[in-house]
Coordinates of N, CA and C in Angstrom, one line a residue:
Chain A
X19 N 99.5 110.2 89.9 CA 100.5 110.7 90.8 C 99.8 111.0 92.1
X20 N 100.2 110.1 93.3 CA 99.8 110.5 94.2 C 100.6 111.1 95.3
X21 N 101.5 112.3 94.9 CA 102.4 112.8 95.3 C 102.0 114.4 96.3
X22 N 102.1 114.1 97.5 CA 102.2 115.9 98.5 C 103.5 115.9 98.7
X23 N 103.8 117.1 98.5 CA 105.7 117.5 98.4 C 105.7 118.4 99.4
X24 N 106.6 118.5 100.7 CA 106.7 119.6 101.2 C 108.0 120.4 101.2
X25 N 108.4 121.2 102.0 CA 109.9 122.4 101.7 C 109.9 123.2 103.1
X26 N 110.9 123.0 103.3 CA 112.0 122.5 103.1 C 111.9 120.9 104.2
X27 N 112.6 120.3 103.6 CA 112.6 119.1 104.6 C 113.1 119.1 105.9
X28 N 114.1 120.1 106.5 CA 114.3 120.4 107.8 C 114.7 121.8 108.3
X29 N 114.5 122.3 108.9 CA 114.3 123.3 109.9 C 114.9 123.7 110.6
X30 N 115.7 124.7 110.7 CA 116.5 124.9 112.5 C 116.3 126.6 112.5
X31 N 115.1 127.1 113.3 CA 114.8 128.1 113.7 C 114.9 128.3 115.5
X32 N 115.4 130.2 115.4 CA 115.3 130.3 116.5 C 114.0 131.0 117.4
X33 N 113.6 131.3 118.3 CA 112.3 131.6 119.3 C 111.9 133.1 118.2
X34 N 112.6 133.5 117.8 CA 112.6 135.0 117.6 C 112.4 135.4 115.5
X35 N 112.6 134.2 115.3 CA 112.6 133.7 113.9 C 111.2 133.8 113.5
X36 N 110.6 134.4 112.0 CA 109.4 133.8 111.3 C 110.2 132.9 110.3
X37 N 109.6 132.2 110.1 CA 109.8 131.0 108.8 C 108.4 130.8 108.2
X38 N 108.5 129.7 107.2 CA 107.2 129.3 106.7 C 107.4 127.9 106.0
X39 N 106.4 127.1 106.5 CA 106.5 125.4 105.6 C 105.2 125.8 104.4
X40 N 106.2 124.8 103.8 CA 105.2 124.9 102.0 C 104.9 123.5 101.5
X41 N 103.8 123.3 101.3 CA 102.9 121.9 100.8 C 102.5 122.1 99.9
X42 N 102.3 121.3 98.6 CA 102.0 121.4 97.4 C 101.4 119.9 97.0
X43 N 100.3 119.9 96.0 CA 100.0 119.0 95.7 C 99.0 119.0 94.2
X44 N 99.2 118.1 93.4 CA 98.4 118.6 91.8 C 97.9 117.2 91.4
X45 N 97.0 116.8 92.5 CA 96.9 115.8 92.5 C 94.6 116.2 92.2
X46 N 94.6 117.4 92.2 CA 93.3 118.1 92.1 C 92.1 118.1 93.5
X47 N 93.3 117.5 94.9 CA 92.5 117.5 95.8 C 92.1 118.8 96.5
X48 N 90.9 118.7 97.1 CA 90.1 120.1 97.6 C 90.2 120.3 99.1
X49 N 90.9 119.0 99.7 CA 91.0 119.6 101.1 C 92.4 119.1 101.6
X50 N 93.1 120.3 102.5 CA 94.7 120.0 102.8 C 94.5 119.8 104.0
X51 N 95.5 119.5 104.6 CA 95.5 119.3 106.5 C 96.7 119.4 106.5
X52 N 97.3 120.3 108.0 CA 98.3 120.2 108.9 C 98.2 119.3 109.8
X53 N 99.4 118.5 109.9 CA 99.2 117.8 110.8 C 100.4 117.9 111.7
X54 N 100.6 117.8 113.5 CA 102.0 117.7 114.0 C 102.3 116.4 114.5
X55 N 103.6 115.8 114.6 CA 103.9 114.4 115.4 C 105.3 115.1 115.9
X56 N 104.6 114.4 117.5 CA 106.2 114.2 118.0 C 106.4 112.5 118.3
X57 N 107.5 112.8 118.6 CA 108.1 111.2 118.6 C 107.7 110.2 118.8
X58 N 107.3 109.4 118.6 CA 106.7 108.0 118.9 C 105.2 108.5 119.3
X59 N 104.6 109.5 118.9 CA 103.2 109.7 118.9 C 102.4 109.1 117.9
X60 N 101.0 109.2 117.5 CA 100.6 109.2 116.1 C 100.1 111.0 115.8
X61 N 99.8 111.0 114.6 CA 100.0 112.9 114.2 C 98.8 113.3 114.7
X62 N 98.9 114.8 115.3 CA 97.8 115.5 115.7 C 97.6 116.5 114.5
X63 N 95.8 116.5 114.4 CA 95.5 117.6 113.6 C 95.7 119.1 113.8
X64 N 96.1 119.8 112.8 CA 96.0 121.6 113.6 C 95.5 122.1 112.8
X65 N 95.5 122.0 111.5 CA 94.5 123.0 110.9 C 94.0 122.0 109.4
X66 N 92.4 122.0 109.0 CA 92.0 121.7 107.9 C 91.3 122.4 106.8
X67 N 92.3 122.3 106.0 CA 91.4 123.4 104.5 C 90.4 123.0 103.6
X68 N 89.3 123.3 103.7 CA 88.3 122.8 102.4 C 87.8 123.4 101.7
X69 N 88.3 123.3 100.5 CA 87.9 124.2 98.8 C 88.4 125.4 99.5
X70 N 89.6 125.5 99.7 CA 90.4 126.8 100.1 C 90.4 127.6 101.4
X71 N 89.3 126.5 102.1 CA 88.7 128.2 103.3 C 88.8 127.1 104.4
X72 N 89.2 127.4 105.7 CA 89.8 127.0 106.5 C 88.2 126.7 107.7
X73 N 88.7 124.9 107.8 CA 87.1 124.6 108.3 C 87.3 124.0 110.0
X74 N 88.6 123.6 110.1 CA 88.6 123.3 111.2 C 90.4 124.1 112.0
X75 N 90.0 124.5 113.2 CA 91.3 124.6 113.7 C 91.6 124.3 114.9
X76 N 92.2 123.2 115.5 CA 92.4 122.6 116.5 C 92.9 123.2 117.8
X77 N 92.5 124.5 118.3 CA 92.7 125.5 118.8 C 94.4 125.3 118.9
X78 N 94.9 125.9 118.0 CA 96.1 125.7 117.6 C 96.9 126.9 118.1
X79 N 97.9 127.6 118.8 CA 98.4 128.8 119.3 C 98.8 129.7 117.8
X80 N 98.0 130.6 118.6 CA 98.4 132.0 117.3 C 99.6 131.8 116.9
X81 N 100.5 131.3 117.4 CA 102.1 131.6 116.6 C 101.9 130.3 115.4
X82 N 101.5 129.9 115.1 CA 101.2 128.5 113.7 C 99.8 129.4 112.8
X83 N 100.4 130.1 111.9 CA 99.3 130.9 111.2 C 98.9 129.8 109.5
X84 N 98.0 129.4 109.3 CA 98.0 128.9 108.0 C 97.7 129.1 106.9
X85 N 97.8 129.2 105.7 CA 97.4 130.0 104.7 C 97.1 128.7 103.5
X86 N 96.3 129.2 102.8 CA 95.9 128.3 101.3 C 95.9 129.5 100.1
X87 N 96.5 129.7 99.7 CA 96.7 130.5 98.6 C 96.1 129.8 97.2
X88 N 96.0 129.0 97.0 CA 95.0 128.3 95.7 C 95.1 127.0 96.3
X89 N 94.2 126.1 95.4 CA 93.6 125.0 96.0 C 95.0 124.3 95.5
X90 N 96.2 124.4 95.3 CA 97.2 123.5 95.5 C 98.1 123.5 96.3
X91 N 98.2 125.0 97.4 CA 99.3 125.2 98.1 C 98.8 125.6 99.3
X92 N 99.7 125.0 100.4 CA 99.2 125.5 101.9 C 100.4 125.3 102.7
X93 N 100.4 126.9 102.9 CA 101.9 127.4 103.4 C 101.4 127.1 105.3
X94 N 102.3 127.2 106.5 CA 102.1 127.4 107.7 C 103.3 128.2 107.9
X95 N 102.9 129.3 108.5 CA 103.3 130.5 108.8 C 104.0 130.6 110.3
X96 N 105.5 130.4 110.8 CA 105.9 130.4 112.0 C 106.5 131.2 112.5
X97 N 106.0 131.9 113.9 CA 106.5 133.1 114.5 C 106.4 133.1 115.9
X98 N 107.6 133.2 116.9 CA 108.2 133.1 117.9 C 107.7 132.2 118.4
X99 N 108.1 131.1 118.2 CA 107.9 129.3 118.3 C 108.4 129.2 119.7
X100 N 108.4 128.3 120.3 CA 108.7 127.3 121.5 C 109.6 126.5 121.1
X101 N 111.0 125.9 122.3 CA 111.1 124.6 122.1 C 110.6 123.6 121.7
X102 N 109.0 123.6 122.7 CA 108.2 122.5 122.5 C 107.5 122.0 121.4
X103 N 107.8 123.4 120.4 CA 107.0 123.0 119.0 C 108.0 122.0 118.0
X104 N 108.8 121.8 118.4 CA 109.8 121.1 117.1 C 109.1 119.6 117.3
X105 N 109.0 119.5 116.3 CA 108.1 118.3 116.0 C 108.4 117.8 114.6
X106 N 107.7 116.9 114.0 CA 107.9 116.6 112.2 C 106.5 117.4 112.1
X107 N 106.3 118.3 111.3 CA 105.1 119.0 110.8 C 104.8 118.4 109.3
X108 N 103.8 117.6 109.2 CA 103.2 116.7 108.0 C 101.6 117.1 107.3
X109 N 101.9 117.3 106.2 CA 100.7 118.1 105.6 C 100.0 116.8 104.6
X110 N 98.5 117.0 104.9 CA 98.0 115.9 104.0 C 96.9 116.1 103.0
X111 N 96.6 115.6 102.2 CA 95.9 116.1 101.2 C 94.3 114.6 101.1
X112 N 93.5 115.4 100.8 CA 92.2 114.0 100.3 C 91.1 115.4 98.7
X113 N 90.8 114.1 98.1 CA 89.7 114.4 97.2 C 89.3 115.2 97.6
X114 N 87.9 115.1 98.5 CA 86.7 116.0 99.3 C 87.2 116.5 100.4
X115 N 86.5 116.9 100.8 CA 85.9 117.5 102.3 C 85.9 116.0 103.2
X116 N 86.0 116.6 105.0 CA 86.0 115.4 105.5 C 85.0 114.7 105.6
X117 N 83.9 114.7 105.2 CA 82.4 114.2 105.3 C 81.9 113.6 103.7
X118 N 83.2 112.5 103.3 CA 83.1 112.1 102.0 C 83.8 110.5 102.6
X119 N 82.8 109.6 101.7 CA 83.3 108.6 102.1 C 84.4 108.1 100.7
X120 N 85.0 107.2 101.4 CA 86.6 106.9 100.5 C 87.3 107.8 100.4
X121 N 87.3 108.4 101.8 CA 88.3 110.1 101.5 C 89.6 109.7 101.6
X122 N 90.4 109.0 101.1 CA 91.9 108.9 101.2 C 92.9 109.8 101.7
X123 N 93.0 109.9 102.5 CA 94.3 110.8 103.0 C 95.4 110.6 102.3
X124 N 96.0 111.4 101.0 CA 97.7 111.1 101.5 C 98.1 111.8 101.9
X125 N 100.0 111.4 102.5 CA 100.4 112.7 103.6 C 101.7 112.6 102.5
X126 N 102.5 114.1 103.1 CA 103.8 114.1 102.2 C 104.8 113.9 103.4
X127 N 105.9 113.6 103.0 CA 107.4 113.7 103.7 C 107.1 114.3 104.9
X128 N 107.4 115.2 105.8 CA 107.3 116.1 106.1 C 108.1 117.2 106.5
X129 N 108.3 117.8 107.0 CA 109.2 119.1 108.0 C 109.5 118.7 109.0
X130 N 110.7 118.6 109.4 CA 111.5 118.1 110.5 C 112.0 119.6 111.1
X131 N 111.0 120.2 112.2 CA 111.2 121.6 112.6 C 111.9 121.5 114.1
X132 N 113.1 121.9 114.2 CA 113.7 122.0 115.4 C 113.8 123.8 115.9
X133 N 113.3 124.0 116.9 CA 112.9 125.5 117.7 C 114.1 125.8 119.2
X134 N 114.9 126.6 118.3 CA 116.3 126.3 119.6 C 115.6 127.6 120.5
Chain B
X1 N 83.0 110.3 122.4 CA 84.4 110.2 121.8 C 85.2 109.0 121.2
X2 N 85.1 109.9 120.1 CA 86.1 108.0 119.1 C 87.4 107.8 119.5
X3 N 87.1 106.9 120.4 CA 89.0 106.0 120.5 C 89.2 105.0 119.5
X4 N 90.3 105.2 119.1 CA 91.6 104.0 118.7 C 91.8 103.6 119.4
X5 N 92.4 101.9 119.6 CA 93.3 101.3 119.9 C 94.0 100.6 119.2
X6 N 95.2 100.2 119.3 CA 96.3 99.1 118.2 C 97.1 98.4 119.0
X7 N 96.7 97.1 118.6 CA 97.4 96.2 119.8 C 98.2 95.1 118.9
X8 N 99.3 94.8 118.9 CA 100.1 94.8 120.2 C 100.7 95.9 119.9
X9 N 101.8 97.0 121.0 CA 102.7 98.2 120.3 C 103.7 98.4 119.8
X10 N 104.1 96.8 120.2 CA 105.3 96.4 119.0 C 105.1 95.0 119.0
X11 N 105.9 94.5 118.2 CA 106.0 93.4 117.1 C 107.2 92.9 116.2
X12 N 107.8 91.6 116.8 CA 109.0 91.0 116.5 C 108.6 89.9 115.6
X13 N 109.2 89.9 114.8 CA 108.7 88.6 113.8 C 109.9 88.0 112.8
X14 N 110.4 86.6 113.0 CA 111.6 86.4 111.9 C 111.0 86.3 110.3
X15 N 112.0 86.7 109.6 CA 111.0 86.8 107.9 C 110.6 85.7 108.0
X16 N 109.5 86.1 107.0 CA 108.9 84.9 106.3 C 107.3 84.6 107.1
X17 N 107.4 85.3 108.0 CA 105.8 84.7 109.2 C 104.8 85.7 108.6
X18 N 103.6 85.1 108.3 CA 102.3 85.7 108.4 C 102.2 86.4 109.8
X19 N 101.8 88.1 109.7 CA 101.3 88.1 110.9 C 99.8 88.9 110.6
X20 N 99.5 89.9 111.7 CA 97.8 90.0 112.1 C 98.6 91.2 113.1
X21 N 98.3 92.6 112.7 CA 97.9 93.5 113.3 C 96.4 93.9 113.7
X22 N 96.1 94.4 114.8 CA 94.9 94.6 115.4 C 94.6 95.9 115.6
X23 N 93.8 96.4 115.3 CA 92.7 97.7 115.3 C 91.2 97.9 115.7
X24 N 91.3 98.5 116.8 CA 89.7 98.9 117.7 C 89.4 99.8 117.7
X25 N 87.6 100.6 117.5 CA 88.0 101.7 117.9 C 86.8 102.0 118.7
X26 N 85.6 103.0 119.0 CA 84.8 102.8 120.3 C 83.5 102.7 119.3
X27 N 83.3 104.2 118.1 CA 82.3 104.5 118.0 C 82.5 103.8 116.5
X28 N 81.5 102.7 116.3 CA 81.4 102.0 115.0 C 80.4 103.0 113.8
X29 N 80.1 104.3 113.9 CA 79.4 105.0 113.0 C 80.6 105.6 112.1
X30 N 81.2 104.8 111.3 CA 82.5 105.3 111.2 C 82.4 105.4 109.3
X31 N 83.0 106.7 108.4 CA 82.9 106.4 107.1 C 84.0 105.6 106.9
X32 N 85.5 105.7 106.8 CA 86.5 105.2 106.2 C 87.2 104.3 107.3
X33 N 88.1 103.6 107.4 CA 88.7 103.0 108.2 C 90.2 103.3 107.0
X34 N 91.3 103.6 107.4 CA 92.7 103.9 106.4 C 93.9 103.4 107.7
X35 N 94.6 102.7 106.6 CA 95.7 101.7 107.3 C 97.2 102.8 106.7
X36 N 98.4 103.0 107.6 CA 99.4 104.2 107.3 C 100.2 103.4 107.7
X37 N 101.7 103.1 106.9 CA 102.8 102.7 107.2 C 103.8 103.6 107.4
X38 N 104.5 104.0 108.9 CA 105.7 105.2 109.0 C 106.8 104.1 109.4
X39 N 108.0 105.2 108.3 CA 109.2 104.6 108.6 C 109.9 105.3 109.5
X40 N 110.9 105.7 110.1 CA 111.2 106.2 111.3 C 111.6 107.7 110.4
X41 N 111.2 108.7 111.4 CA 111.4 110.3 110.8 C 110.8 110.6 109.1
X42 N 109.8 110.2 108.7 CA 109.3 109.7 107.7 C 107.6 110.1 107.7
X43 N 107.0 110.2 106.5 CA 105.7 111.1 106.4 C 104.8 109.4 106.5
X44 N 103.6 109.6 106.1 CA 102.9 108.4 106.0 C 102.4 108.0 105.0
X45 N 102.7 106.4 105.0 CA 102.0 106.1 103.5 C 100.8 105.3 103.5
X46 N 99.9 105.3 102.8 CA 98.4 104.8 102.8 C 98.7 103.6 102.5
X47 N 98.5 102.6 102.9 CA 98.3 101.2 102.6 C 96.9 100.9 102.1
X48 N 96.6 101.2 102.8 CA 94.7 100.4 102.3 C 93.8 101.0 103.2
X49 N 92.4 101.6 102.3 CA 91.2 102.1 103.1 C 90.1 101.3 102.1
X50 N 89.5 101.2 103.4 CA 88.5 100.6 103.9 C 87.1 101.5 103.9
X51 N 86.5 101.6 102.7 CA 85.1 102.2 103.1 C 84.0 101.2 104.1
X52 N 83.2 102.4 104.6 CA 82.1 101.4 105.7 C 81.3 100.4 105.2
X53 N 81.1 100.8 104.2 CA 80.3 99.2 103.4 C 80.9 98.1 103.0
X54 N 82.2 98.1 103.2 CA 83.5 97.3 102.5 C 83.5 96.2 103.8
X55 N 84.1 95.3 103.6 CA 84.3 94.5 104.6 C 85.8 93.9 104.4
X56 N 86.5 94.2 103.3 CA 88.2 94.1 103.6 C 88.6 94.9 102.0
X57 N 89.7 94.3 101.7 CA 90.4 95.5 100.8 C 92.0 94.6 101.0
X58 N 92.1 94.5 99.2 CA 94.0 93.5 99.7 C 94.6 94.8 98.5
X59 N 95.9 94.5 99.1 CA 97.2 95.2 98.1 C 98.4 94.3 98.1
X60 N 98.7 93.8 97.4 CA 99.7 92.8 97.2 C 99.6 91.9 98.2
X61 N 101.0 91.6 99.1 CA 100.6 90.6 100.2 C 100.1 91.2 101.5
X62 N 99.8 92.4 101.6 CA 98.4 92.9 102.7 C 97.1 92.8 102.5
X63 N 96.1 92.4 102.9 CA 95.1 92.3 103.6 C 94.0 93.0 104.9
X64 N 93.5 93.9 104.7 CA 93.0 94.7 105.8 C 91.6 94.2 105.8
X65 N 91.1 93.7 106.5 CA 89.6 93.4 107.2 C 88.6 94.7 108.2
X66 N 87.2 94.7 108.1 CA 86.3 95.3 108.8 C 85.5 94.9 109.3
X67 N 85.2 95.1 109.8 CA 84.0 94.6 111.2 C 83.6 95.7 111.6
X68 N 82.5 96.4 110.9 CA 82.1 97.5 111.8 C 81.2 97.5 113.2
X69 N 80.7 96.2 113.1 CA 79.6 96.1 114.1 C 80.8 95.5 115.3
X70 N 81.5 95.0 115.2 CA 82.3 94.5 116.6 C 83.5 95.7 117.0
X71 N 84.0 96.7 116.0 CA 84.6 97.9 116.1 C 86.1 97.5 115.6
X72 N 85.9 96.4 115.1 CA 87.2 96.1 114.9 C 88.4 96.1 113.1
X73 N 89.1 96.1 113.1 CA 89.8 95.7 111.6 C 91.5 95.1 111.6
X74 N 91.9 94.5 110.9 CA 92.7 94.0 110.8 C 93.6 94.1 109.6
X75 N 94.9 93.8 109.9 CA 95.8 94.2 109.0 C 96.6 92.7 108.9
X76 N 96.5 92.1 108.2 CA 97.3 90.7 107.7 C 98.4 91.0 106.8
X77 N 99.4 90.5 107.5 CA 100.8 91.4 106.0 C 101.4 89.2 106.2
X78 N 101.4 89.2 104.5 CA 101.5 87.9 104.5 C 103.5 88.0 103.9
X79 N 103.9 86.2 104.0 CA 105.0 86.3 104.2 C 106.3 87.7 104.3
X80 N 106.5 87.8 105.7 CA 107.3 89.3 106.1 C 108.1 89.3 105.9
X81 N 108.8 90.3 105.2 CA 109.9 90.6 104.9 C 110.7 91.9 105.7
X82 N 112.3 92.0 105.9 CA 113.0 93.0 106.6 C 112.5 94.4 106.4
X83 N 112.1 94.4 104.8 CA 111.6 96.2 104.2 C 110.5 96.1 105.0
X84 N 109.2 95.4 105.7 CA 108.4 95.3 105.9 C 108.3 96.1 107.7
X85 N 109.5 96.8 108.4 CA 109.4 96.9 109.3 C 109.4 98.8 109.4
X86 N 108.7 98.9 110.1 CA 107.9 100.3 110.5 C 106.8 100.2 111.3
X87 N 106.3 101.2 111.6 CA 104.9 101.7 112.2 C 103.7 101.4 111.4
X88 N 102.8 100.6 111.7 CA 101.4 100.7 111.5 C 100.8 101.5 112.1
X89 N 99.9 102.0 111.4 CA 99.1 103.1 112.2 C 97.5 102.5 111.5
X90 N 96.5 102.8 112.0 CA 94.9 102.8 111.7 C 94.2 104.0 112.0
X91 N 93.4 104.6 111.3 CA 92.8 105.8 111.7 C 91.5 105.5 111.0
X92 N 90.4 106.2 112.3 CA 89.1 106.0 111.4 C 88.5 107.8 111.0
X93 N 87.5 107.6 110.5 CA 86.7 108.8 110.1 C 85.3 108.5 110.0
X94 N 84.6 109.5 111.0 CA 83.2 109.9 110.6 C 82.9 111.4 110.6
X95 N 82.1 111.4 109.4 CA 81.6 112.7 109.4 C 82.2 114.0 109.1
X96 N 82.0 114.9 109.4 CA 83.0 116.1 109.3 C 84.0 116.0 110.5
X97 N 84.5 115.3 110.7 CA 85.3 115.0 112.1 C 86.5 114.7 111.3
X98 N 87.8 114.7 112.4 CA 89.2 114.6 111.2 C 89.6 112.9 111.5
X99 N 90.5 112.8 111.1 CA 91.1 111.3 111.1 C 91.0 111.2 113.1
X100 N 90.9 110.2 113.2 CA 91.7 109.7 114.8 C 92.3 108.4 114.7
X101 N 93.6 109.0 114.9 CA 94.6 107.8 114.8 C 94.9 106.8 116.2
X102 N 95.2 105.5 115.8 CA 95.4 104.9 117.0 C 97.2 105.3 117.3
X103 N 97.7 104.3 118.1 CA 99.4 105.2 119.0 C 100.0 103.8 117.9
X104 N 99.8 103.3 117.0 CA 100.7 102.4 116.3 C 100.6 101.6 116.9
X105 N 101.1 100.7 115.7 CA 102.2 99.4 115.9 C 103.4 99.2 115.5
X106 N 104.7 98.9 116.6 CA 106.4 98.8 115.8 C 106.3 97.6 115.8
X107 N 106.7 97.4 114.3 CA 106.9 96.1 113.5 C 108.6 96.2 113.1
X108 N 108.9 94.9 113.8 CA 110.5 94.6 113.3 C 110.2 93.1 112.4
X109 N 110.8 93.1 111.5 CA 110.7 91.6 111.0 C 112.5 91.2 110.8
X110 N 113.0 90.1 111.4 CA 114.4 90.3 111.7 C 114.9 89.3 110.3
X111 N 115.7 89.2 110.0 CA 116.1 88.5 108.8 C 116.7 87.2 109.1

């Protein structure tokens, strides 16, 4: 099963709103990633978890908080967002750490977050 | 700094054509090389990776090739079909560093 599931699939929060996106994966991988895309971009990184503890963060603005609560779930935490932030928010999962070769990324669906 | 490139940025093709997607990137010290198909408003799906010692890697009728020393890799998707149209993407990885993606390729295959 090479399945990352995310929740909810779309989003309509307003500037003043907390929410939170949920990624899941039991696939026994040790490192998750946030990733954001806007439209006809390719995805930017914002935050990478390895073996639960948070290794890289793409100086990402305090209002995108991220959380790994066990090595299968990695919530992103959203509070008084921008317009600018609505994007598709896509979380990805690999075996290792990023300094493993044949690290396979898969990515799930993702979050279709619109910020009125 | 590792650049991507993916050339061409889009891509028209009547079914049935062999084609040849293109992928460059600057710094050839690279672990993985991984090929990602998006469909429009859609997550990404792993086609084929490429370790650095690898020099290509097939999955049904794709084909992805390496060239680490010229910085290059390729994506061969043989007879196209209409399901076959989306975004190619290539991303490489070294090191403790994260993926870096190139800006795609839109692939239309028209029926």
């Amino acid at each position: 099963d090479t399945e990352v599931t995310q929740t909810p699939k779309h989003l309509v929060m307003g500037m003043t709103n907390k929410k939170s996106l949920k990624c899941e994966q039991h696939m026994g991988h040790r490192a998750m990633y946030w990733y954001k895309q806007k439209a006809k971009k390719p995805p930017e990184l914002m935050f990478v978890y390895s073996y639960e503890k948070l290794s890289i963060n793409e100086s990402v603005p305090s209002r995108f908080s991220p959380e790994c609560p066990n090595s299968s779930l990695l919530n992103l935490h959203l509070h008084a967002l921008q317009p600018e932030d609505s994007a598709l928010y896509l979380c990805a999962s690999s075996r290792g750490g990023l300094a493993v070769l044949g690290n396979e990324q898969f990515f799930g669906p993702g979050t279709r977050l619109t910020v009125l | 700094k590792q650049e991507v490139t993916q050339i061409p940025a889009a891509l028209s093709v009547p079914e049935g054509e062999n084609l040849v997607l293109n992928c460059s990137f600057t710094d050839s010290a690279i672990y993985n090389l991984q090929w990602f198909r998006q469909d429009p408003g859609k997550g990404l799906t792993s086609l084929l990776l490429i370790q650095s010692s690898q020099r290509e890697q097939t999955s049904g009728r794709l084909n992805a090739s390496l060239d680490k020393s010229s910085g290059r890799s390729t994506l061969y998707i043989a007879a196209s079909q209409p399901g076959d149209s989306a975004t190619y993407l290539c991303a490489v990885i070294r090191g403790n560093t994260p993926l870096v993606f190139g800006k795609g390729t839109r692939l239309s295959v028209i029926a």
